[in-house]
Coordinates of C-alpha atoms and ligand atoms in Angstrom, one line a residue:
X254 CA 85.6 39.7 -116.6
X255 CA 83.8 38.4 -113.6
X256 CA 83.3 34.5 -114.1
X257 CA 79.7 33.0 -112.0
X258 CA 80.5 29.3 -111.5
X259 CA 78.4 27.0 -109.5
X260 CA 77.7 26.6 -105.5
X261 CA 78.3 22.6 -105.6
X262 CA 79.6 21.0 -102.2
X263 CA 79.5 24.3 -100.0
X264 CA 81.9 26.5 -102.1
X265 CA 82.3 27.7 -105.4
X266 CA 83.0 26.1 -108.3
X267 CA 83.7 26.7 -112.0
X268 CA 81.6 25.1 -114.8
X269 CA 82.9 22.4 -117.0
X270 CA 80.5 22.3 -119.4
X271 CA 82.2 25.1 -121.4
X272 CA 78.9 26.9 -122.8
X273 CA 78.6 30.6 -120.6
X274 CA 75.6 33.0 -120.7
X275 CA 76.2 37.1 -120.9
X276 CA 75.1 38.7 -117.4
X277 CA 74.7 42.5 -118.2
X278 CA 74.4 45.5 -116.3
X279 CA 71.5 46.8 -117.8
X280 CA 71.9 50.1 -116.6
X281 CA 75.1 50.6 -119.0
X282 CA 74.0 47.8 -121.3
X283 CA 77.5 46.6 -120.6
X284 CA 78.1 42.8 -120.2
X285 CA 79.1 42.7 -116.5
X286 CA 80.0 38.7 -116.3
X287 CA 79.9 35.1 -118.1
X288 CA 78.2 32.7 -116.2
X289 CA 78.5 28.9 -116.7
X290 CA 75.3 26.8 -118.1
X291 CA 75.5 23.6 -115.8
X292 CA 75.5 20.0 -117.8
X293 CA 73.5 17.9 -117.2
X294 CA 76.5 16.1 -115.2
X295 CA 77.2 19.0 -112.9
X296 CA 73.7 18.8 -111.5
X297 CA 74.0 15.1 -111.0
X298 CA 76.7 16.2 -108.7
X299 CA 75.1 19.0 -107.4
X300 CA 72.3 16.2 -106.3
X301 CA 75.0 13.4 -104.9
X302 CA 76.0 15.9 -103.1
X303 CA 72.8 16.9 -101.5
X304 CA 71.8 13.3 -101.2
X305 CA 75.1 12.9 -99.6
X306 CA 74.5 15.5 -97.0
X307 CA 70.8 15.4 -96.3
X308 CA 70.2 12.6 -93.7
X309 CA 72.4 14.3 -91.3
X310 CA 70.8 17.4 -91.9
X311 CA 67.0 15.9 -91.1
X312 CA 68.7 14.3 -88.5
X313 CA 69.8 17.7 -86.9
X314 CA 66.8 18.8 -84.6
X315 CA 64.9 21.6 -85.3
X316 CA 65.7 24.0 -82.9
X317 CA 69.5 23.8 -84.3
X318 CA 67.9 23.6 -88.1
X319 CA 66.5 27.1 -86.9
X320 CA 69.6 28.5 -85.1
X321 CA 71.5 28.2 -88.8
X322 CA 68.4 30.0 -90.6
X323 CA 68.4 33.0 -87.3
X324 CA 72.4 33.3 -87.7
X325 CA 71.8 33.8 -91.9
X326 CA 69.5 36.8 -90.9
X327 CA 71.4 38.4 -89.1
X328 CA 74.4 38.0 -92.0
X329 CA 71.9 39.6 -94.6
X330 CA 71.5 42.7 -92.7
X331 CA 75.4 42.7 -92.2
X332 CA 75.6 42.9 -96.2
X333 CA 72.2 44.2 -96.7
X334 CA 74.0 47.2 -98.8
X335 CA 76.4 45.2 -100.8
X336 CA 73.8 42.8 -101.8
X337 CA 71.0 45.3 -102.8
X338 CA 73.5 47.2 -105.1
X339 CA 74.7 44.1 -106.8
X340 CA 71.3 43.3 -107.2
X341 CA 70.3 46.4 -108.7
X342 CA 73.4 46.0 -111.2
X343 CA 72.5 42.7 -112.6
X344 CA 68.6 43.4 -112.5
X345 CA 68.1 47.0 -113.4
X346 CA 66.0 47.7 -110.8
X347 CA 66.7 50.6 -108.5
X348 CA 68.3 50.0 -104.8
X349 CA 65.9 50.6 -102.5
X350 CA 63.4 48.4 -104.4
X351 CA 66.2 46.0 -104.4
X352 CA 66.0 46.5 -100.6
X353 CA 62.6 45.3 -101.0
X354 CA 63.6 42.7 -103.0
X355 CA 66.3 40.8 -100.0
X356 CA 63.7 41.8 -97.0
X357 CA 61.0 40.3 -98.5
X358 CA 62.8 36.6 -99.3
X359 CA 64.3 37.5 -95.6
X360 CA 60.9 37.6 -94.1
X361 CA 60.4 33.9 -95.4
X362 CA 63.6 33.1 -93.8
X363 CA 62.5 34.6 -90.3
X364 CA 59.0 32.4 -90.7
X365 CA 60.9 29.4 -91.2
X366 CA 62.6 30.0 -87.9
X367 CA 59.6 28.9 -86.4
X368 CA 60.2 25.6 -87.8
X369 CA 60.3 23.7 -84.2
X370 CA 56.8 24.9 -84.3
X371 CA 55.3 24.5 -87.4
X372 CA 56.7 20.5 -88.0
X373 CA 55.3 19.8 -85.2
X374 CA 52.7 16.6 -85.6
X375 CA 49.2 15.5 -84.0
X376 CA 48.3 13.4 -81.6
X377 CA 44.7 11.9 -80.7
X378 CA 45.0 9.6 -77.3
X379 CA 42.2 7.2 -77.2
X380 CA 41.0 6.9 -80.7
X381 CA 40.0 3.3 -80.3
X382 CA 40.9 1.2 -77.4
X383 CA 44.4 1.2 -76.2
X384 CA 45.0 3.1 -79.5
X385 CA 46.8 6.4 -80.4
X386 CA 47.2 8.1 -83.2
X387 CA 49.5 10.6 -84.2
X388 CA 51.4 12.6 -86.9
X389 CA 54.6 13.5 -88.1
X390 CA 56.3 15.6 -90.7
X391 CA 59.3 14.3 -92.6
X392 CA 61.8 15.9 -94.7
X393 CA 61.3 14.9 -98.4
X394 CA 65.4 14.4 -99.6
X395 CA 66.5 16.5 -102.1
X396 CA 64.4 19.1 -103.6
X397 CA 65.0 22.1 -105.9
X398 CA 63.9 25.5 -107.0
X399 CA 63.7 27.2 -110.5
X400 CA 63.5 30.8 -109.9
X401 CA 62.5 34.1 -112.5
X402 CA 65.0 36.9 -113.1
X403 CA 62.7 39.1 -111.7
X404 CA 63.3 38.9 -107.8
X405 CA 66.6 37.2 -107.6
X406 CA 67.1 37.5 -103.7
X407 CA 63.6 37.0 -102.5
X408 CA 62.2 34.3 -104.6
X409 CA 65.1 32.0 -104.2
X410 CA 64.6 32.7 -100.1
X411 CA 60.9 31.6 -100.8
X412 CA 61.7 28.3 -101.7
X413 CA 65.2 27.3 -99.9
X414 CA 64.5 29.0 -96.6
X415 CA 61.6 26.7 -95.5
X416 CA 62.8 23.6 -97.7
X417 CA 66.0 23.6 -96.0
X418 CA 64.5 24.5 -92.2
X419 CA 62.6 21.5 -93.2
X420 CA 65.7 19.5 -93.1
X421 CA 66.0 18.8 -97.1
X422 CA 68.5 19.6 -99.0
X423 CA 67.8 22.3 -102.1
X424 CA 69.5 22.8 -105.6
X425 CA 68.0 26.1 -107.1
X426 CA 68.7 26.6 -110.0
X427 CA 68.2 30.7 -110.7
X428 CA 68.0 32.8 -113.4
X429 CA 71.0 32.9 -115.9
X430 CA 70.2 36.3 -116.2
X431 CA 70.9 37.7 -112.4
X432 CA 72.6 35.2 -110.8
X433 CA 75.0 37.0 -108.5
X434 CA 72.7 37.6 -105.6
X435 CA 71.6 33.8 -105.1
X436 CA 75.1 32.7 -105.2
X437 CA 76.2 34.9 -102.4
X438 CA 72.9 34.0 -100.4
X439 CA 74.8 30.1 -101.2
X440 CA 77.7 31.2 -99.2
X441 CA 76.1 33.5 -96.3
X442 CA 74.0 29.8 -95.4
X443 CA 77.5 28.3 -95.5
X444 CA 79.0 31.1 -93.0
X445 CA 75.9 30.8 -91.0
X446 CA 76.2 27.1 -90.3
X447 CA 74.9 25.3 -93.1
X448 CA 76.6 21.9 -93.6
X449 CA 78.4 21.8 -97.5
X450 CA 75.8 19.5 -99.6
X451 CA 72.6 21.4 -98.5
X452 CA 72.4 24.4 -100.5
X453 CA 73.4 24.0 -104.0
X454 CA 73.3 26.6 -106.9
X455 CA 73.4 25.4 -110.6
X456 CA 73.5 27.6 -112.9
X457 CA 71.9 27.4 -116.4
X458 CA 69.4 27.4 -119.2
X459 CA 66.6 24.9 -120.6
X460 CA 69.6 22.0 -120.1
X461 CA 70.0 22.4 -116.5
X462 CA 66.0 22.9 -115.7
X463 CA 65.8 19.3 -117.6
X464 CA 68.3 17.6 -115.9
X465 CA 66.5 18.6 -112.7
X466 CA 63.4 17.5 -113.8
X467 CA 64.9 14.1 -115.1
X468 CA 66.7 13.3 -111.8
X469 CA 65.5 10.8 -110.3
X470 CA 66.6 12.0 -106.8
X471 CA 64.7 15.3 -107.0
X472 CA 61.8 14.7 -105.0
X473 CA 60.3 17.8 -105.6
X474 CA 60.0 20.7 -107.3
X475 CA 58.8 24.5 -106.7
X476 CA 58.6 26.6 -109.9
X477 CA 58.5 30.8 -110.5
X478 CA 58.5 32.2 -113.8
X479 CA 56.5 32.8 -117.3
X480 CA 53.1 30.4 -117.6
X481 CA 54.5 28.4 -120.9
X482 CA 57.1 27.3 -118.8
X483 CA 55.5 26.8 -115.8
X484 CA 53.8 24.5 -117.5
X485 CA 56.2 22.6 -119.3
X486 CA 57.5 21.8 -115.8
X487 CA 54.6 21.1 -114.1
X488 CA 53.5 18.1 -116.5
X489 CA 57.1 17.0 -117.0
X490 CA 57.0 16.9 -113.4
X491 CA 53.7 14.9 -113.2
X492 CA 55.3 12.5 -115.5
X493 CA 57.9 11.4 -113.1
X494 CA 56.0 11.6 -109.9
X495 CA 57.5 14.5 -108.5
X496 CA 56.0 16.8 -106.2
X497 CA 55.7 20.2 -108.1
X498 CA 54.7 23.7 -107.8
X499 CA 54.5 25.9 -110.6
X500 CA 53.5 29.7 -110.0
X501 CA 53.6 31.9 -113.5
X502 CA 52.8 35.3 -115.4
X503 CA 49.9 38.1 -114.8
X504 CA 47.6 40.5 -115.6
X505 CA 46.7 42.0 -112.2
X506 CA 43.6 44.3 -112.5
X507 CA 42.4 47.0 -110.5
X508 CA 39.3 48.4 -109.9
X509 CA 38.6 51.8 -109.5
X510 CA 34.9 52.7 -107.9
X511 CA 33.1 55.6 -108.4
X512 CA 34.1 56.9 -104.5
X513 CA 37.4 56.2 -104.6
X514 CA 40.0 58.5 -103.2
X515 CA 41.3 59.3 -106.4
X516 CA 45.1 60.9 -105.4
X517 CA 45.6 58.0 -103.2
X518 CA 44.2 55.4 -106.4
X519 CA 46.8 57.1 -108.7
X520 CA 49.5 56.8 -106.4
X521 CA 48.9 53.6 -106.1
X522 CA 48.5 52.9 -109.6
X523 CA 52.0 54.7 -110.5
X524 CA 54.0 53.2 -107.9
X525 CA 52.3 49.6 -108.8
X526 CA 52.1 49.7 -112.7
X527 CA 55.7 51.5 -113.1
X528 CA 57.5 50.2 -110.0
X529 CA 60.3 47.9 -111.2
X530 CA 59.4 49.0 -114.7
X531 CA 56.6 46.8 -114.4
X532 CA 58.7 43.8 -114.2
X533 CA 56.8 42.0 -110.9
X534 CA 54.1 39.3 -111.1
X535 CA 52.1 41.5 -109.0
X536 CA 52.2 44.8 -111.0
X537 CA 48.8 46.2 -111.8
X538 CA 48.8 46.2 -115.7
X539 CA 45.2 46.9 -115.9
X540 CA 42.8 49.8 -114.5
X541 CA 39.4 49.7 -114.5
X542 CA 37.7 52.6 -113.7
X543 CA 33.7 52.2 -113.3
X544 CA 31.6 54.9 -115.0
X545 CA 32.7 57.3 -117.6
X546 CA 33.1 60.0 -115.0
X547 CA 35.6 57.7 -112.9
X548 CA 37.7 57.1 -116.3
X549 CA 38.0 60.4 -117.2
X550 CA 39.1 61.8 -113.8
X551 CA 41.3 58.8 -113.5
X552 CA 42.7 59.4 -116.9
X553 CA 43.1 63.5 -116.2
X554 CA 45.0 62.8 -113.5
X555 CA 47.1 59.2 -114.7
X556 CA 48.6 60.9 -117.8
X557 CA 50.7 64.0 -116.5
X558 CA 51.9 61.5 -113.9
X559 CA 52.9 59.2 -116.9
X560 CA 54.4 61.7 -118.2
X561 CA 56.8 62.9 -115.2
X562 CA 57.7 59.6 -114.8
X563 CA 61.4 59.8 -113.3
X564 CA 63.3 57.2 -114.5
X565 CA 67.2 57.1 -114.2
X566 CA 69.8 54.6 -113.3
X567 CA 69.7 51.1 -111.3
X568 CA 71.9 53.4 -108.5
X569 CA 70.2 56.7 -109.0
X570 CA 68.9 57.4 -105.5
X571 CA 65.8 59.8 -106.9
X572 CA 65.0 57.4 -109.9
X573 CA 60.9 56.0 -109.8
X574 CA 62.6 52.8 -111.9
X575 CA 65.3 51.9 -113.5
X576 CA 66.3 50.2 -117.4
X577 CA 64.5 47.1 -117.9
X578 CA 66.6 43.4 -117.6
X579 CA 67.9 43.0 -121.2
X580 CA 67.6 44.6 -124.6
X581 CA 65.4 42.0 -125.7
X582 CA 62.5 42.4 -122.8
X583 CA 62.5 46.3 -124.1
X584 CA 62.1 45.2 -127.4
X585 CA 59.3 42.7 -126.4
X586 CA 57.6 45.9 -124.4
X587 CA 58.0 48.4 -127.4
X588 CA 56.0 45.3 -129.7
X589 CA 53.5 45.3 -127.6
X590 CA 52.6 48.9 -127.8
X591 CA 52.8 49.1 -131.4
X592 CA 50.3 45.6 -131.1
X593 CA 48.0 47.8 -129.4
X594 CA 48.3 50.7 -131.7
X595 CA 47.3 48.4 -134.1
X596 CA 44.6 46.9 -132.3
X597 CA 42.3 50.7 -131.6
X598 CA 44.0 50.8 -128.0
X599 CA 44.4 55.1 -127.7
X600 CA 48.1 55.7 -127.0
X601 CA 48.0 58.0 -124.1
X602 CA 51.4 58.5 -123.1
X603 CA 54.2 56.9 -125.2
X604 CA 57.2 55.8 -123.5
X605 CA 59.0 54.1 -126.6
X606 CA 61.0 57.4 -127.5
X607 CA 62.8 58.0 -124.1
X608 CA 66.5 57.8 -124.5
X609 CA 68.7 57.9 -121.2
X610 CA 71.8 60.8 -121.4
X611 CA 75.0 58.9 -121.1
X612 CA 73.3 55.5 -120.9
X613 CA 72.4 55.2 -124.4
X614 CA 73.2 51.9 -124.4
X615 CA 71.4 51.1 -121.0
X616 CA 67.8 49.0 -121.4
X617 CA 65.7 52.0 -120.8
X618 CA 61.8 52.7 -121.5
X619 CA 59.8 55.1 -120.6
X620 CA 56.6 55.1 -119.2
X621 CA 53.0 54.2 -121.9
X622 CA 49.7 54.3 -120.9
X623 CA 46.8 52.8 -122.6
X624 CA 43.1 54.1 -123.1
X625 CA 39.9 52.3 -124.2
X626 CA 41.6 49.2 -124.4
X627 CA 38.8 46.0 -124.6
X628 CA 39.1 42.2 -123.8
X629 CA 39.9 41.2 -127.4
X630 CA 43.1 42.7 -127.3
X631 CA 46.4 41.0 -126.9
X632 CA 47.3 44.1 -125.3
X633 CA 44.8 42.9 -122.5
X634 CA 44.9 39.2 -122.7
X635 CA 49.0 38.8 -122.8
X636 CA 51.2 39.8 -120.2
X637 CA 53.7 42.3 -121.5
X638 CA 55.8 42.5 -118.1
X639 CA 57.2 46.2 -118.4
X640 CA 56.2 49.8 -117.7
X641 CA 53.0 49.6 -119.6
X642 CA 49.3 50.3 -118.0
X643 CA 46.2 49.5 -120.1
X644 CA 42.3 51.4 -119.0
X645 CA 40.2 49.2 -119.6
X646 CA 36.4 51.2 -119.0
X647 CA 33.9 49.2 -117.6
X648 CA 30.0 50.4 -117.6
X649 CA 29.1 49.2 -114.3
X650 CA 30.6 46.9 -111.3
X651 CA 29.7 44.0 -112.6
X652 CA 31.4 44.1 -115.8
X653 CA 34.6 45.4 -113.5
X654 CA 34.2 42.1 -111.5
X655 CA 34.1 40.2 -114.7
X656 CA 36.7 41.1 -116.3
X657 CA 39.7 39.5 -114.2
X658 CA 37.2 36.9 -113.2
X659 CA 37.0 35.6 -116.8
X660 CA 41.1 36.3 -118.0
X661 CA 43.0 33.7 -118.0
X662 CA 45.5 34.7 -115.4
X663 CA 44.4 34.7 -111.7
X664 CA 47.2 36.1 -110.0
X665 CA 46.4 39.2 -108.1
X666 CA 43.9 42.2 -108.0
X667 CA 42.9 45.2 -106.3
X668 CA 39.7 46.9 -105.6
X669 CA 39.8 51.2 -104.8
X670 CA 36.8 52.1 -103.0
X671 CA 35.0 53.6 -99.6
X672 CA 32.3 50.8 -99.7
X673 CA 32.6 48.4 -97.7
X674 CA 29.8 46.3 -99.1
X675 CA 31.4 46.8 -102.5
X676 CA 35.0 45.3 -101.5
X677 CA 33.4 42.5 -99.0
X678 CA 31.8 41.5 -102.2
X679 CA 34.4 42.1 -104.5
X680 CA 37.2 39.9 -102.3
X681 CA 34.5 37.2 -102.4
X682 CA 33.4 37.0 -105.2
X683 CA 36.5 37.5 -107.9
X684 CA 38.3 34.6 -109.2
X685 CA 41.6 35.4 -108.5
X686 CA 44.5 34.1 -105.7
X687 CA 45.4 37.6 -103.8
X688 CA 43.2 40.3 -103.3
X689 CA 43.8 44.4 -102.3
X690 CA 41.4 46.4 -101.0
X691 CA 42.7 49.9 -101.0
X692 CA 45.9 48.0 -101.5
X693 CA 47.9 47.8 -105.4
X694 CA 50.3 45.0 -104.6
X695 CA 48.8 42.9 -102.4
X696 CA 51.3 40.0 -102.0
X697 CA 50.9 38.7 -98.3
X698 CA 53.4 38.7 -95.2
X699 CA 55.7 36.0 -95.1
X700 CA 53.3 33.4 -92.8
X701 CA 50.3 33.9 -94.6
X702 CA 50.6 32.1 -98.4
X703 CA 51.0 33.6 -101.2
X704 CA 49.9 32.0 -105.1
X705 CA 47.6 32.8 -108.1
X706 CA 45.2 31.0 -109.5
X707 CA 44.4 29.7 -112.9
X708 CA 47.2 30.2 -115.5
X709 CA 48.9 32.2 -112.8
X710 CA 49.6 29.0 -110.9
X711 CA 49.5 25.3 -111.2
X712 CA 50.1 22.4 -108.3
X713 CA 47.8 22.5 -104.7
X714 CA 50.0 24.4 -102.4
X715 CA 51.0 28.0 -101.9
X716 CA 54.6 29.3 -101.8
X717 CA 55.7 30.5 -98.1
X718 CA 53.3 30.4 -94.9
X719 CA 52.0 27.4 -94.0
X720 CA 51.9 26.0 -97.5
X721 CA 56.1 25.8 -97.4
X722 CA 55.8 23.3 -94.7
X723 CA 53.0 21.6 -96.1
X724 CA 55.0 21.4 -99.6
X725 CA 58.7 20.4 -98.1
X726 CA 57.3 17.7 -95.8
X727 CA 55.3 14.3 -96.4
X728 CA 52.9 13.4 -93.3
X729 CA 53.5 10.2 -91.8
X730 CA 50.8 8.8 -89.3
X731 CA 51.0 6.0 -87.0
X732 CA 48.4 4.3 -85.5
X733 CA 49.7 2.2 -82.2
X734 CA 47.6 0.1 -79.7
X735 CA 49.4 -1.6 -76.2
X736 CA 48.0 -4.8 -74.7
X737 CA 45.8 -3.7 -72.7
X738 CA 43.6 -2.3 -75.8
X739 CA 44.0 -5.8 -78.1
X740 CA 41.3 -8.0 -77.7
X741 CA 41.8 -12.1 -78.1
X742 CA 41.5 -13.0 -81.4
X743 CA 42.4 -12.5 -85.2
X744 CA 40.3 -9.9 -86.6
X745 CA 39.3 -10.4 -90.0
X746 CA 36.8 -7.6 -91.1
X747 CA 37.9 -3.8 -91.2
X748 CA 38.5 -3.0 -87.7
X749 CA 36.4 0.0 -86.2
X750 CA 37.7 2.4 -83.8
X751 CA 34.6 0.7 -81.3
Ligands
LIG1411 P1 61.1 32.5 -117.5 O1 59.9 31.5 -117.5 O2 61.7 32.9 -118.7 O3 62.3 31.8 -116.6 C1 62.1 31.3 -115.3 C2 63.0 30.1 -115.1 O4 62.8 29.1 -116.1 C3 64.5 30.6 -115.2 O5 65.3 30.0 -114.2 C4 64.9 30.1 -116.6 O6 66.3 29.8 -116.7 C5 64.0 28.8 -116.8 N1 63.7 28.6 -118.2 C6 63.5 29.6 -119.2 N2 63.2 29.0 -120.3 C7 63.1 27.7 -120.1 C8 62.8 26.6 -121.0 N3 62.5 26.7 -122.3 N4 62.9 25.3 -120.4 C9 63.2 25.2 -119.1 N5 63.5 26.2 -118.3 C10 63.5 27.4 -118.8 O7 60.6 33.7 -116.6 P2 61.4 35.1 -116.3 O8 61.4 35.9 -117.6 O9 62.7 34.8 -115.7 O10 60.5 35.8 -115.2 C11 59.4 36.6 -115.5 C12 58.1 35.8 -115.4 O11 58.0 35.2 -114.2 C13 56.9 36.6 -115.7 O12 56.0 35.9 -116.4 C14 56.3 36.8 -114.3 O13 55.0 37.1 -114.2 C15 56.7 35.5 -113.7 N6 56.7 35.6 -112.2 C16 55.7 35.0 -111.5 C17 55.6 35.0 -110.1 C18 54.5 34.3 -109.4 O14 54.7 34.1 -108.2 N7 53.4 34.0 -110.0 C19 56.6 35.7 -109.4 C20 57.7 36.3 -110.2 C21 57.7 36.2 -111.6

């Protein structure tokens, strides 16, 4: 059986602290590999050796910083194949997506070779007499990432892409559930140049993450993953002073208008609700048609869609999705339905029976749909993260604009409309982080930022874009005069920039 050690000192090694976690191939339910759960010794060595490594690193100049992140590019496409399918193994989801899943971290990679750029300072001549002022942005040391199961190549990318461009050194600690792709992402940013020490991969559970957070050499922290957990990290965080992001779980809503294209809204509703199995932070989970008209034709043409559903293996090339992560998150799922069974929620479509021919022991689930579901549900406040979509009718626009503006999450919605005036006011009005107009999935390209708001994210900064430099870097600014601007004299109230 294949044995996942750690990435410690540029190169592989095995764990010591003799506990392992099952990695299964969820398409055959089979378990594919044991990986090692890191003490909390092995990450102290992880972060000596990062510490070790770093000041030479931040002492590298940026343009050569960038060169190492270009030449790890163009090794990503070279084993763009290889990766995606090993992706789709441990994960479940299907190949292309998992396509989607490496270009997307990749496209975080490519914005961070701008990185001459985008550390570049200000400068103000003149601001008093004989006085300059300017700027600079400075590595922060060591810094890690804790990243979900759910997009193993690109979230993982998100953080050590632009942390490392930065000149820091990164210890990401993945999920123990698909942790193949990060660890060969480890060694590609070795064979493109990296110097050992700066990207480190620990593997592990609850006793890795606390080591991290306990480390007093960690200076920061960026987080992905459920909202309980986000927020156990971001006030354990707070508690020693580190810099922390912390972006967690959904319940994405979209609006369907009276004059929306309705083909195009289902299509987008399908491929957005059931893509991945429902397994992204960004999948709609909620539709809101306005009007009683706009339900029913939404819900005429939603349910034989539902119901034709294609879903087949992780490497099935005509599969719509693939068997969820683990028997347990299909177990979660099917709870949930019967929850809303029990709550009045109209089972549309029921997904619960599907069994897979020749996989029977694969994580599989078919498609459920939800009607008439209201706000006092748990089927509508929780986030049940498969290949579940609730309708939830609203009356009138408002009451569709209220609805994700009051739930709890804030992570992303989506408006379907022609009216412009409708969506102008919609994207400025709803209290939520990322907004779609005619557009299901609306996470943004790689140099704009991308975070949720309320329980969907906590900590000031957005993840990629402009926000990753921001979060990686601490702003130093220094204030010089010359002699010709100092005047005789001690001054001894505050001095004014006269
Ligand atoms: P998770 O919270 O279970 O795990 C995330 C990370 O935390 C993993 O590395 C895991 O090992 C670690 N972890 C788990 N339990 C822990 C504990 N008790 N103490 C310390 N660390 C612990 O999340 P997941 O199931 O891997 O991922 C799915 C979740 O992530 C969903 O809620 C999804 O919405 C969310 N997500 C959010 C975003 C976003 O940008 N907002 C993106 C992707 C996924």
């Amino acid at each position: 059986m294949r044995a996942i050690g750690h990435f410690i000192g540029g190169k592989e090694v095995k764990g010591t602290s003799g506990r392992t976690a099952d990695v299964f191939e969820p398409m055959t339910g089979d378990v594919q590999a044991k990986v090692a759960l890191a003490s909390k010794a092995e990450v102290r060595a992880a972060v000596e050796n990062a510490r070790a490594a770093q000041p030479e690193w931040a002492a590298t100049n940026p343009q050569r910083r960038a060169r190492v992140m270009m030449k790890f590019l163009e090794l990503v496409q070279r084993d763009y194949d290889k990766l995606a399918e090993l992706l789709a193994r441990e994960h479940g989801k299907t190949v292309p997506d998992a396509k989607g899943d490496i270009q997307r971290g990749l496209e975080v990679a490519e914005f961070a070779c701008g990185i001459p750029h985008l550390m570049k300072g200000e400068y103000t001549e003149g601001a008093g007499p004989g006085i300059d002022i300017y700027s600079m942005r400075q590595p922060l040391g060591v810094v890690a990432g804790i990243t979900p199961f759910n997009f193993p190549a690109m979230i993982p990318m998100w953080k050590f892409a632009p942390a490392i461009a930065c000149g820091n050194a990164f210890i990401l600690k993945p999920s123990e559930r698909d942790p193949g792709v990060p660890m060969k992402l480890a060694e590609l940013m070795m064979e493109a140049g990296l110097p050992a020490g700066i990207l480190n991969v620990v593997n592990g559970d609850k006793e890795a993450v606390d080591a991290i957070l306990d480390d007093p050499d960690i200076k920061a922290i960026g987080f992905v993953g459920s909202t309980p957990i986000a927020h156990y990290i971001y006030e354990r965080a707070a508690q020693t002073g580190k810099r922390c992001q912390c972006f967690g779980g959904a319940k994405n809503h979209a609006i369907v208008m009276p004059d929306a294209d309705m083909d195009q809204t289902v299509d987008a509703l399908i491929g957005a609700g059931y893509g991945s199995a429902g397994e992204r932070c960004m999948a709609v989970s909620v539709a809101v048609p306005v009007g009683k008209t706009t339900a029913d034709r939404l819900m005429e043409k939603l349910i034989p869609r539902v119901e034709s559903l294609k879903i087949g293996t992780s490497i099935d090339p005509a599969a719509d999705y693939g068997p969820l992560v683990t028997r347990e998150a299909v177990e979660k799922v099917k709870s949930y339905i019967d929850i809303g069974i029990k709550e009045g929620a109209t089972l549309a479509v029921d997904g619960r029976g599907f069994k897979m021919q020749g996989y029977e022991k694969g994580f599989y689930l078919g498609g459920s749909l939800f009607d008439n579901v209201t706000k006092d549900m748990r089927i509508y406040k929780e986030e049940i993260f498969g290949p579940v979509l609730s309708v939830v009718r609203a009356h009138d626009y408002q009451e569709a604009l209220a609805l994700p503006s009051e739930h709890d999450y804030g992570n992303g919605v989506a408006i379907f409309t022609r009216d412009g005036d409708a969506a102008r006011d919609f994207a400025a009005k709803v209290n939520v982080g990322m907004v779609g107009i005619n557009v299901p999935i609306p996470v943004p390209i790689a140099y704009y930022t991308f975070g949720g708001w309320k329980k969907s994210g906590f900590g000031d900064l957005n993840q990629h874009g402009p926000d990753s430099v921001r979060f990686y870097t601490k702003t130093k600014t220094v204030t010089s005069r010359w002699p010709s601007g100092v005047k005789e004299g001690a001054e001894f109230s505050i001095p004014l920039m006269k």
